[in-house]
Coordinates of C-alpha atoms in Angstrom, one line a residue:
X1093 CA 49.1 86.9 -12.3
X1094 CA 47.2 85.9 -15.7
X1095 CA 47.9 82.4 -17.0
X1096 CA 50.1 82.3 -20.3
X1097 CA 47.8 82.1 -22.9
X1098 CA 49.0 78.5 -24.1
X1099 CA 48.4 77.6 -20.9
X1100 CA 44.5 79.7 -20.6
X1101 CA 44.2 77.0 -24.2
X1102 CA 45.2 73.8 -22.6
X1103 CA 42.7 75.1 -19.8
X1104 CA 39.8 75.4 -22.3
X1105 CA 40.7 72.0 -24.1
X1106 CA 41.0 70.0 -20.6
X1107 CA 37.6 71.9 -19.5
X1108 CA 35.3 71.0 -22.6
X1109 CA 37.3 67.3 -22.5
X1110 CA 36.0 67.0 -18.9
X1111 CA 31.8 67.7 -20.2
X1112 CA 30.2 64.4 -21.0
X1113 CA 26.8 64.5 -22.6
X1114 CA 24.1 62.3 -20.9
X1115 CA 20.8 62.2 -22.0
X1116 CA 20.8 66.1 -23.5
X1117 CA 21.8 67.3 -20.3
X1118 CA 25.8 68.4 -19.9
X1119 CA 27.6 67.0 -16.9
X1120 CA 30.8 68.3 -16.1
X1121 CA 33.6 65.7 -14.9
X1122 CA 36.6 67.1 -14.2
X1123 CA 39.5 65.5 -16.3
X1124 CA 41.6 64.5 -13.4
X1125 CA 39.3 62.0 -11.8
X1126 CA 39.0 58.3 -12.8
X1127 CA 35.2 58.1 -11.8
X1128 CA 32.8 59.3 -13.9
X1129 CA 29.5 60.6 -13.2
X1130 CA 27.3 59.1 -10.4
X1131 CA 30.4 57.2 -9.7
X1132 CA 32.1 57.8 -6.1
X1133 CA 36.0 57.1 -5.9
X1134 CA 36.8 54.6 -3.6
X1135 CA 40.3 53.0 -2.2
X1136 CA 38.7 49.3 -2.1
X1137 CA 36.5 49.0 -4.7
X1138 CA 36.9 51.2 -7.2
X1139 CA 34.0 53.8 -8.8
X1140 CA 30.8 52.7 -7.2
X1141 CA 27.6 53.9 -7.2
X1142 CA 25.3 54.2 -10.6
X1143 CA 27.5 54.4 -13.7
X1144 CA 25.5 57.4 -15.4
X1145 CA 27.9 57.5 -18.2
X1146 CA 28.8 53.6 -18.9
X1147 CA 32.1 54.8 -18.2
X1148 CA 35.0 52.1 -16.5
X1149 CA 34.4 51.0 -12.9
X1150 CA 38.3 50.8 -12.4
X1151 CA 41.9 50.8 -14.2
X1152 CA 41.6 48.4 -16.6
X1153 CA 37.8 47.3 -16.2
X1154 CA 37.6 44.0 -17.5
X1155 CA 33.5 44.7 -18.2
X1156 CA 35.2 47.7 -20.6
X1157 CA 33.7 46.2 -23.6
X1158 CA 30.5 45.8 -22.1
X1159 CA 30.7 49.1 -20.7
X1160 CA 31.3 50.7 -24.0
X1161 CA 28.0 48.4 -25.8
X1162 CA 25.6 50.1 -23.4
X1163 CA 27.4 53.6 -23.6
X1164 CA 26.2 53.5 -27.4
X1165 CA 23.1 51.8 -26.9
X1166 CA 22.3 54.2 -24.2
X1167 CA 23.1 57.4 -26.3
X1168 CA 20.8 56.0 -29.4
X1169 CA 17.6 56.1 -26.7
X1170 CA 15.5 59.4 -26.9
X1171 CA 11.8 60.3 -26.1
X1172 CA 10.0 58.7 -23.5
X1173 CA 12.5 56.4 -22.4
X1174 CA 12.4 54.5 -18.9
X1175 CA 15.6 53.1 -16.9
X1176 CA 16.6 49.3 -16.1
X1177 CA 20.0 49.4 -13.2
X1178 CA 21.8 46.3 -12.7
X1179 CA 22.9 46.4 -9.3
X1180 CA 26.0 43.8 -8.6
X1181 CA 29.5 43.9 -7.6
X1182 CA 31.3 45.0 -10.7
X1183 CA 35.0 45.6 -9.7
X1184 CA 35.2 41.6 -7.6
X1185 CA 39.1 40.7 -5.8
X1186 CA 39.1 37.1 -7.0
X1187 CA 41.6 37.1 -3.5
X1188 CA 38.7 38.1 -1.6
X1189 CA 35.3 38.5 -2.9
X1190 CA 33.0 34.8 -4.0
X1191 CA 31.5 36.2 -7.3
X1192 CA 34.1 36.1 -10.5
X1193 CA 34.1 39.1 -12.8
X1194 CA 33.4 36.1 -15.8
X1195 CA 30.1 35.5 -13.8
X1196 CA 28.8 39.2 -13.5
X1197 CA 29.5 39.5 -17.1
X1198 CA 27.4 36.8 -17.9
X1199 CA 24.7 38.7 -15.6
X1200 CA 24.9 41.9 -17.8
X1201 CA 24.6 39.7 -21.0
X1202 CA 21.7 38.3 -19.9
X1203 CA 20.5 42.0 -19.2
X1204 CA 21.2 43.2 -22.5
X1205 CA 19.3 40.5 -23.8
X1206 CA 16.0 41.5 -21.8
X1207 CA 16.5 45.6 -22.0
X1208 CA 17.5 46.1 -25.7
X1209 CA 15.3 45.5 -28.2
X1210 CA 15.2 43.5 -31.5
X1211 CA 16.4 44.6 -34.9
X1212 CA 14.8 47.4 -36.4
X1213 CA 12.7 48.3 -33.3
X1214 CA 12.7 51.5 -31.6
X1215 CA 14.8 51.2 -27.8
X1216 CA 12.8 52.8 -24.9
X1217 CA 15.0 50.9 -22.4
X1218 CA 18.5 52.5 -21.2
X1219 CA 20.3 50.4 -19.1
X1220 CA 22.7 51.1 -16.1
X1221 CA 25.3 49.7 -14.3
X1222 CA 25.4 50.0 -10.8
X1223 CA 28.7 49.0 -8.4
X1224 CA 28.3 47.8 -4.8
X1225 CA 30.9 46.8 -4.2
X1226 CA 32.7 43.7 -2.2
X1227 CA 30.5 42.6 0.4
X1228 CA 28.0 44.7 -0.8
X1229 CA 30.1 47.4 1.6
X1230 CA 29.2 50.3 -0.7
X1231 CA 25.6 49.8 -0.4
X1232 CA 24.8 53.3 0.9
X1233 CA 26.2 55.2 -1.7
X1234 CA 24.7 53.3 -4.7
X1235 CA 20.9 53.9 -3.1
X1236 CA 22.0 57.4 -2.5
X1237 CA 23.4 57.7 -6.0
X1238 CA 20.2 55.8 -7.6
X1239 CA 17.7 57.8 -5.5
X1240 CA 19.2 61.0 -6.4
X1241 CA 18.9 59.9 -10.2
X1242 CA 15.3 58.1 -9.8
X1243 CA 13.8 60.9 -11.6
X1244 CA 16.1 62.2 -14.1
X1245 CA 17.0 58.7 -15.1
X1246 CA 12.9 57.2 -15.3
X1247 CA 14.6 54.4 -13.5
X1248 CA 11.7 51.9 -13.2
X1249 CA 13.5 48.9 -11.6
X1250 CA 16.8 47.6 -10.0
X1251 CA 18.0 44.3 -10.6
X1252 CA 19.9 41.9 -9.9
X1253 CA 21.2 42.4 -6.3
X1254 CA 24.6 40.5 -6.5
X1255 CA 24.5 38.2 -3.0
X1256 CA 22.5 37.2 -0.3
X1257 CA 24.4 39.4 2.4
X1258 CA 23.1 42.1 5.0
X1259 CA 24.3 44.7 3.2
X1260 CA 22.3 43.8 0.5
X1261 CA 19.5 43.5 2.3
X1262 CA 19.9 46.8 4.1
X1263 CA 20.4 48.5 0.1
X1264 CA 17.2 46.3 -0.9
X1265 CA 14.9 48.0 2.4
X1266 CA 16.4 51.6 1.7
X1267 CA 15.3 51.6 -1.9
X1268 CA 11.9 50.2 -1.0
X1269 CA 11.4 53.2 1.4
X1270 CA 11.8 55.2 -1.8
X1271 CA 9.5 53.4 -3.3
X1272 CA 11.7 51.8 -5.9
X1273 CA 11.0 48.4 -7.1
X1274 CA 14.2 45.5 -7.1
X1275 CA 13.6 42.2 -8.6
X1276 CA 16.5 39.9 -7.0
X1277 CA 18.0 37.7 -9.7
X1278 CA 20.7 36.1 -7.8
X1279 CA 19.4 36.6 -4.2
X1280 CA 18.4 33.5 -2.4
X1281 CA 18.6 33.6 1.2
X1282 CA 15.1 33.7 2.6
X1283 CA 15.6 36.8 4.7
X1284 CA 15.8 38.9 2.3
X1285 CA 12.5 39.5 2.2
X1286 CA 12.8 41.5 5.9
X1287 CA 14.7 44.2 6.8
X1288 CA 17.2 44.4 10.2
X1289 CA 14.3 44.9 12.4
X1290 CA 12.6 41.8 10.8
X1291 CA 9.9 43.9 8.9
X1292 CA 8.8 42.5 5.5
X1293 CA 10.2 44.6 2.6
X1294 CA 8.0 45.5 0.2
X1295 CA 8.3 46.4 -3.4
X1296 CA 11.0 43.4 -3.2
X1297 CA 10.6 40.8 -5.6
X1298 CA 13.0 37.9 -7.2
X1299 CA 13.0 35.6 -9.7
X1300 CA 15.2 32.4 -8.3
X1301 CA 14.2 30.3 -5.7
X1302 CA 14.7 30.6 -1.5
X1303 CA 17.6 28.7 0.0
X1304 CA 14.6 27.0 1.4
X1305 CA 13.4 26.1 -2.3
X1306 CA 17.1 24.8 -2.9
X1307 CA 17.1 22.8 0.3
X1308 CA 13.9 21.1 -0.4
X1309 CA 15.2 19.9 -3.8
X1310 CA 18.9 19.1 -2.7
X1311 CA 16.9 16.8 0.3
X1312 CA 15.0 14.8 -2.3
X1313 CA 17.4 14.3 -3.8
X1314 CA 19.5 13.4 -1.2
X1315 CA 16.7 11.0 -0.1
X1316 CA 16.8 8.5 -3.4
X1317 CA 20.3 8.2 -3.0
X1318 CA 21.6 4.2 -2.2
X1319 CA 23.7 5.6 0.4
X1320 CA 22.8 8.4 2.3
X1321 CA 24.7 8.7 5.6
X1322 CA 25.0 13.1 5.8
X1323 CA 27.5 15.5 7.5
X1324 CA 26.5 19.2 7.6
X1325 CA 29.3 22.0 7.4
X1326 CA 28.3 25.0 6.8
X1327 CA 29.4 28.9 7.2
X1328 CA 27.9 31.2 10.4
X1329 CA 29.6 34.2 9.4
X1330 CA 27.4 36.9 10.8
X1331 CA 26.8 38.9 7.4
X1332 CA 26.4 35.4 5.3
X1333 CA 22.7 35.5 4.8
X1334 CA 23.0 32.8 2.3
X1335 CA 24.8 30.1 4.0
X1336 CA 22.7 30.8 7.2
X1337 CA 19.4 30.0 5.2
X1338 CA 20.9 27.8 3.3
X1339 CA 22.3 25.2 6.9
X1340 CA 18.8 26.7 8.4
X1341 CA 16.8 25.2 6.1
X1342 CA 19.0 21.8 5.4
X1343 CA 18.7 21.1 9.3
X1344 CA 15.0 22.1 9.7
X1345 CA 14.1 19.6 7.1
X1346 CA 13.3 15.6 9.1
X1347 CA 13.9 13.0 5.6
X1348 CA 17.9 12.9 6.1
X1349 CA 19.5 12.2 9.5
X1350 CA 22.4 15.0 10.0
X1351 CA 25.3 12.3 11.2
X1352 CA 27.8 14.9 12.4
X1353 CA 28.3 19.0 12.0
X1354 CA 31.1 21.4 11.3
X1355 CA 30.9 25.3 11.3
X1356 CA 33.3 27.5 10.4
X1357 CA 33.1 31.5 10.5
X1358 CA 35.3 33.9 8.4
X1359 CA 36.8 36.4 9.5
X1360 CA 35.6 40.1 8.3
X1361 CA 39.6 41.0 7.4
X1362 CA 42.6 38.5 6.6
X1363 CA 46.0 39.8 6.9
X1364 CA 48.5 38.0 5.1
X1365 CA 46.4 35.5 3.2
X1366 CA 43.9 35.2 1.0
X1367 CA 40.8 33.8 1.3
X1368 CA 41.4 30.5 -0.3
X1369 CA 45.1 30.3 1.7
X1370 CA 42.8 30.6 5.2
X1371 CA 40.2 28.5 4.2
X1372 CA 42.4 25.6 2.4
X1373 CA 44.2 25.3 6.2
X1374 CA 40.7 25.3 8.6
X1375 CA 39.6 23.1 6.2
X1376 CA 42.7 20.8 6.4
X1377 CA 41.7 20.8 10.3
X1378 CA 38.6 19.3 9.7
X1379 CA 39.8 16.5 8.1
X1380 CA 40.3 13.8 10.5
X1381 CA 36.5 14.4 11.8
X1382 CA 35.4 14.1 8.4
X1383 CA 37.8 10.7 8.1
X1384 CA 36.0 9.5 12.0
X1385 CA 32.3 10.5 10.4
X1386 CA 32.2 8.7 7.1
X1387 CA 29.5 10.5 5.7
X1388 CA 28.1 9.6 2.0
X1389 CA 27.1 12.7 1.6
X1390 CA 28.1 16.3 3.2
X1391 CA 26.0 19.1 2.5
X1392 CA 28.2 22.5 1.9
X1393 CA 25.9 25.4 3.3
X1394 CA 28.4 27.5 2.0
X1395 CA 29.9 29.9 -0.7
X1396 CA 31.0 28.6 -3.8
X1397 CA 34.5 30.0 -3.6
X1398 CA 34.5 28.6 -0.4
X1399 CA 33.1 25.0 -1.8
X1400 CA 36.6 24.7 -3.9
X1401 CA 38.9 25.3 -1.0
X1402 CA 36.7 22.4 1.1
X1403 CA 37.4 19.8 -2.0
X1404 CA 40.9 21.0 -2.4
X1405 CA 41.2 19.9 1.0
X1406 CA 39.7 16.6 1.3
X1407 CA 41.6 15.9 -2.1
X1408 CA 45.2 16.8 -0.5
X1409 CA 45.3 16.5 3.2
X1410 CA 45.9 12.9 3.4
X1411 CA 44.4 9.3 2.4
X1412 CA 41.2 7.8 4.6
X1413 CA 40.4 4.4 3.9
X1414 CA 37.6 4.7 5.9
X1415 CA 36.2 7.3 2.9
X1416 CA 37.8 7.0 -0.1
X1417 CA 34.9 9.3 -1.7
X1418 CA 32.2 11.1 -0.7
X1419 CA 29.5 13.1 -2.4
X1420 CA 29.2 16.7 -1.7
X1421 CA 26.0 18.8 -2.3
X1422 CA 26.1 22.6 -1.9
X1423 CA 24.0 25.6 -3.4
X1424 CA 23.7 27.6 -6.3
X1425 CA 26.4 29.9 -5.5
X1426 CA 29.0 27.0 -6.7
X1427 CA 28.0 28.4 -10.2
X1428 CA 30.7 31.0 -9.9
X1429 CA 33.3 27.6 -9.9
X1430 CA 31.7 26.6 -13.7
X1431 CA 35.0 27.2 -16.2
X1432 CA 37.2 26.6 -13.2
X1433 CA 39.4 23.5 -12.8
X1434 CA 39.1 21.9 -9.2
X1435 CA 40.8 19.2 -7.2
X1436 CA 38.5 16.5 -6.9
X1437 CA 40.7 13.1 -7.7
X1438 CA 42.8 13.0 -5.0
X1439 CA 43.0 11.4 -0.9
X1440 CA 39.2 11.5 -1.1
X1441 CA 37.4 11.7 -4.6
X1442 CA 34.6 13.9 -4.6
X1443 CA 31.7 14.1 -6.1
X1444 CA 30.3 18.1 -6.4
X1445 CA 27.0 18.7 -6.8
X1446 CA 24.8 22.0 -6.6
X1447 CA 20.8 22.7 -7.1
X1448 CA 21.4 25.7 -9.8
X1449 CA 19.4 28.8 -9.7
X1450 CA 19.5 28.4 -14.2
X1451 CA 21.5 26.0 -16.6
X1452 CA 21.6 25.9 -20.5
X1453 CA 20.5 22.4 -21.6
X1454 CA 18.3 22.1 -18.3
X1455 CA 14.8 21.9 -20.7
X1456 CA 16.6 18.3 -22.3
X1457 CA 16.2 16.4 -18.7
X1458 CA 12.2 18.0 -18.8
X1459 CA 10.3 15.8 -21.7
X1460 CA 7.5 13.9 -22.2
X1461 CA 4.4 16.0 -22.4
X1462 CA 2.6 19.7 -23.8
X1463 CA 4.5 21.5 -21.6
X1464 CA 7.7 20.5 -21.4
X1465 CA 7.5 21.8 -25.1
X1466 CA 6.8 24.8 -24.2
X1467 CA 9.4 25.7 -21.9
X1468 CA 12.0 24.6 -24.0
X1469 CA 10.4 27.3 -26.7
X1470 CA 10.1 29.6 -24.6
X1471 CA 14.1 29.0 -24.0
X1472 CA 15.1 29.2 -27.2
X1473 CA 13.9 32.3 -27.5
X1474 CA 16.0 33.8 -25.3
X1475 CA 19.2 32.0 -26.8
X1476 CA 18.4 34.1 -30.0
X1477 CA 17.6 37.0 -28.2
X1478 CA 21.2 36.2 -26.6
X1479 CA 23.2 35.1 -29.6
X1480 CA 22.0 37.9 -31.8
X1481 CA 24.4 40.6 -29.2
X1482 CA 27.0 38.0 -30.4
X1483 CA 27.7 36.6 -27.0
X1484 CA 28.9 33.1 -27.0
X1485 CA 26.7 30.2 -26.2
X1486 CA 29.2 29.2 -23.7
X1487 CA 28.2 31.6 -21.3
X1488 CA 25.1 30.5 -20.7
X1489 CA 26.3 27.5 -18.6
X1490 CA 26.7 28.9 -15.0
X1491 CA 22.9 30.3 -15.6
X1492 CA 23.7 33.6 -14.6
X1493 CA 22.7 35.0 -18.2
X1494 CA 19.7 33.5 -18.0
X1495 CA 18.3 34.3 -14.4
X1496 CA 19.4 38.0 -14.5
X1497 CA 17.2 38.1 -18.4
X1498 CA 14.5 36.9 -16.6
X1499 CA 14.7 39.6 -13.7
X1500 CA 15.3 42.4 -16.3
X1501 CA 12.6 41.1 -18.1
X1502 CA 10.2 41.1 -15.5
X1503 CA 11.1 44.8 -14.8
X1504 CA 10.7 45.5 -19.1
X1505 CA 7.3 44.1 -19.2
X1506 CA 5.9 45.9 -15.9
X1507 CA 7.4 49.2 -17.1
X1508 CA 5.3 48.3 -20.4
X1509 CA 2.0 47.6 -18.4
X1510 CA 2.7 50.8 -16.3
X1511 CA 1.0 53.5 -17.1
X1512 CA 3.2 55.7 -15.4
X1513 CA 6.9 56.5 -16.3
X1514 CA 9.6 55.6 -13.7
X1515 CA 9.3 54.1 -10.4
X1516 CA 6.0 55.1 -9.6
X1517 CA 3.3 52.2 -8.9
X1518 CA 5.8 49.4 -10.5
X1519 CA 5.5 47.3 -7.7
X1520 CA 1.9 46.8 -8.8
X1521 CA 2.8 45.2 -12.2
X1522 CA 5.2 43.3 -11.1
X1523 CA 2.4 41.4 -8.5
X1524 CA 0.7 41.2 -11.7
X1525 CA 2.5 38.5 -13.0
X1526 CA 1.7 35.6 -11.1
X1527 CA 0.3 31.9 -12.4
X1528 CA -2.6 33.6 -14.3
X1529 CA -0.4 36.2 -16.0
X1530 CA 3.0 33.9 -16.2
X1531 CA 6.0 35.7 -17.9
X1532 CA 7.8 33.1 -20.2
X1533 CA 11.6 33.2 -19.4
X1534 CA 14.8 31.2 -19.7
X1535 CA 14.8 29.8 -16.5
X1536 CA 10.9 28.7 -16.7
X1537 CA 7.8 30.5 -16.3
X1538 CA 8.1 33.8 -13.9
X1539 CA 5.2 34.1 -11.4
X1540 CA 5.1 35.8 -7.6
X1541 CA 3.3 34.6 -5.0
X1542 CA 0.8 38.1 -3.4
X1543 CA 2.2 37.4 0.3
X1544 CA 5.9 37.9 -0.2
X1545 CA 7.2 38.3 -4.1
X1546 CA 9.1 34.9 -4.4
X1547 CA 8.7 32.6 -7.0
X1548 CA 6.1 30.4 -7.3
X1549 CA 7.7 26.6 -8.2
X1550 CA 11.1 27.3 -9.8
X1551 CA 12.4 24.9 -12.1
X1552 CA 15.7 23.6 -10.3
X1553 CA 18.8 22.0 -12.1
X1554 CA 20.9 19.6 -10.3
X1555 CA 24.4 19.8 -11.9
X1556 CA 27.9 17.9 -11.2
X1557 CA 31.0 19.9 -11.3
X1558 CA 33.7 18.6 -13.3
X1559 CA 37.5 18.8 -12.4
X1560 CA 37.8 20.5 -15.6
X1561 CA 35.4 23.2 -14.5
X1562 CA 32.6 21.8 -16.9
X1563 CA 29.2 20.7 -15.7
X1564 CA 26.9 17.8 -16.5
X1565 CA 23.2 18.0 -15.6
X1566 CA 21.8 15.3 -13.0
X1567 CA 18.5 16.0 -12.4
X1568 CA 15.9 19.0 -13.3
X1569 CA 13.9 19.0 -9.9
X1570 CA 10.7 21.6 -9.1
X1571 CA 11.2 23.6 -5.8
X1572 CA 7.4 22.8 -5.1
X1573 CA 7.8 19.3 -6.6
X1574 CA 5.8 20.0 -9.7
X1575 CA 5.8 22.6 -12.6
X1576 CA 4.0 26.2 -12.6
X1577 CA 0.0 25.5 -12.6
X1578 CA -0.8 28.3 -15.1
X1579 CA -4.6 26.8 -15.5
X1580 CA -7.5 29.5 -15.0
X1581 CA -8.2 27.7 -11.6
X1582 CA -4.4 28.8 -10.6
X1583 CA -3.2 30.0 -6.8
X1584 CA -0.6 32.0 -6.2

């Protein structure tokens, strides 16, 4: 039977509706589906994969305006152009995942900063979004998507990486066998540098510190404190590559005496509560041992969701006048807190503290000499770079902006030095820059070391968390104890 012909019209209308022009070729989505193209339909987490067209990641994408900045940036970029993906979990369950939507926006901020050139100048750059996923669960259909698009898309680098998990990890040593370049942003656990079968990963690079780094700096620190007495608690979840590191490097270090330890382990699926729920009631257990201990100081290998439902508990499970306060330390993932209010005046004050991977003002508390000069320029070039997009100035205080511009920068300048177009032989230029060839960024000067890709002597903020969500800078510490040698006679 032939279709009425007001229905054969609807047809036609609905058909060229569901073409969406990428790049001068014409992909065909059909009008029915929610995902657009390169996007894979998921029950948990939304459209993941690479976001080909900028389109939504979910119903009511809360990165929607963001989404629709690089949609027109993206479609103004012709000739030679090369690729930039920012690979992070872009459709986060506050009720389950530890990285806020408000904090992956800041990452893709910082991003456009880096990939989209200045006024008047001619973009070469696209950017992509890529989703993950929670848990990074999704990671096999994002390298599948951004392999199968390698080519078409010039992609030169991925970035980013979202969290220090195995999943990751697993995504990271999949896209090196394809020879594709990622330049970790947000990564720290040390481990990321092998894969499952403990075989170093190459064409991995990253711009923060190691756990280890972060350690080292939250130790000193630790160390010129009056009172010093420490409890370790910290998170041996199987997947958490992060707060492994993180308690593997804290105990492997001999300046502070561990006092007293608690573990905890989440479980992979909650039924019935939330994460916070689950959390706020083991941690409630632990709070007579923590009473019996009396540490000055407890060191939170841990996430930083995780690090508000430990305070919440020591604030409101009951008084100890053995410690009416206590000063707790934890890692840079307590970022994703910043903006939040927390319970820290309560049974037990607290004190939080986290060594940050990037923090706005960081450059005031490093003065005194030639250099310190220079890194604060060298800052302040990337505020303008970032306030010229119109994004507010307040979103550079959890750092994320500014460590994710100086991983997409990275990946801009060794596309520039490459003389070939894509993927191909990247890894090479990114090894270039090291302490003779020293990338100015927000964060401090970007240099690898030639063994394994980290970064050589990261700048390291120490910042106090406010009940108010607000932050005030303690300390600015160097994961190596001194700033970047970039003298001829440099090693890296």
């Amino acid at each position: 039977m032939r279709p009425r012909r007001g229905a054969h019209r609807h047809w036609l209308v609905l058909s060229f509706a569901g073409l969406v022009l990428l790049g001068g070729l014409v992909i065909w989505q059909r009008p029915w589906e929610r995902c657009g193209p390169g996007l894979d339909d998921t029950a948990d987490a939304g459209c993941v994969g690479l976001n080909l067209a900028s389109g939504p990641f979910r119903d009511d994408d809360p990165l929607a305006d963001l989404e629709a900045l690089i949609a027109d940036h993206n479609d103004q970029v012709a000739g030679d152009y090369e690729t930039i993906v920012l690979l992070e979990n872009m459709t986060s369950d506050p009720a389950t995942d530890s990285t806020p939507t408000e904090y992956v926006r800041h990452e893709i901020e910082g991003a456009i900063a880096a990939v989209w050139p200045g006024p008047g100048d001619i973009p070469h750059f696209k950017l992509l979004l890529a989703n993950i996923g929670g848990d990074a669960a999704h990671w096999r259909a994002v390298v599948d998507r951004i392999v199968e698009h390698a080519d078409g898309e010039h992609i030169a680098a991925v970035t980013g990486l979202g969290i220090s998990l195995a999943n990751v990890r697993d995504a990271v040593a999949a896209l090196s066998e394809h020879d594709i370049v990622t330049i970790g942003a947000t990564v720290t656990g040390d481990d990321l540098n092998f894969d499952a079968n403990h075989r170093p990963i190459r064409n991995f690079f990253r711009v923060g510190p190691t756990n280890s780094d972060e350690a080292r700096a939250a130790v000193n620190y630790i160390a010129s404190l009056p009172n010093r007495r420490t409890m370790l608690v910290a998170d041996v979840s199987d997947a958490e590559i992060y707060a492994a590191t993180l308690a593997r490097a804290f105990q492997q270090q001999d300046r502070i005496p561990i006092e007293f330890t608690k573990k905890y382990r989440l479980p992979a699926k909650l039924t019935g509560a939330n994460r916070h729920d689950y959390l706020l009631k083991l941690f409630g257990g632990m709070h007579s041992d923590i009473c019996a201990a009396q540490p000055d100081v407890i060191y939170f290998a841990g996430r930083g969701v995780d690090l508000r439902s430990f305070t919440t508990a020591l604030a409101e499970d009951g008084a100890c006048r053995q410690l009416p306060s206590v000063t707790v330390v934890s890692g840079d993932d307590a970022a994703t807190l910043v903006g939040s209010p927390l319970r820290l005046d309560g049974d037990i004050a607290v004190r939080p503290l986290y060594t940050a991977l990037a923090y706005r003002d960081q450059w005031q508390k490093f003065v005194g000499d030639e250099a310190s000069l220079t890194y604060r320029t060298n800052y302040s070039d990337f505020e303008n770079r970032f306030t010229r997009h119109k994004f507010a100035p307040a979103d550079l205080l959890d750092g994320a902006a500014m460590i994710e511009y100086d991983a997409a920068a990275t990946a801009v300048k060794a596309a520039e030095d490459n003389p070939a177009r894509g993927h191909e032989g990247m890894a090479n230029f990114v090894a270039n820059i090291d302490c003779n060839a020293a990338l100015p960024g927000a964060t401090g000067f970007v240099a690898f070391r030639q063994d394994d890709g980290n970064q050589v002597d990261k700048a390291l903020p120490i910042l106090e968390l406010r009940a108010d969500g607000s932050t005030r800078p303690d300390a600015l510490v160097w994961s190596q104890g001194r700033p970047l040698d970039t003298s001829p006679t440099c090693r890296s």
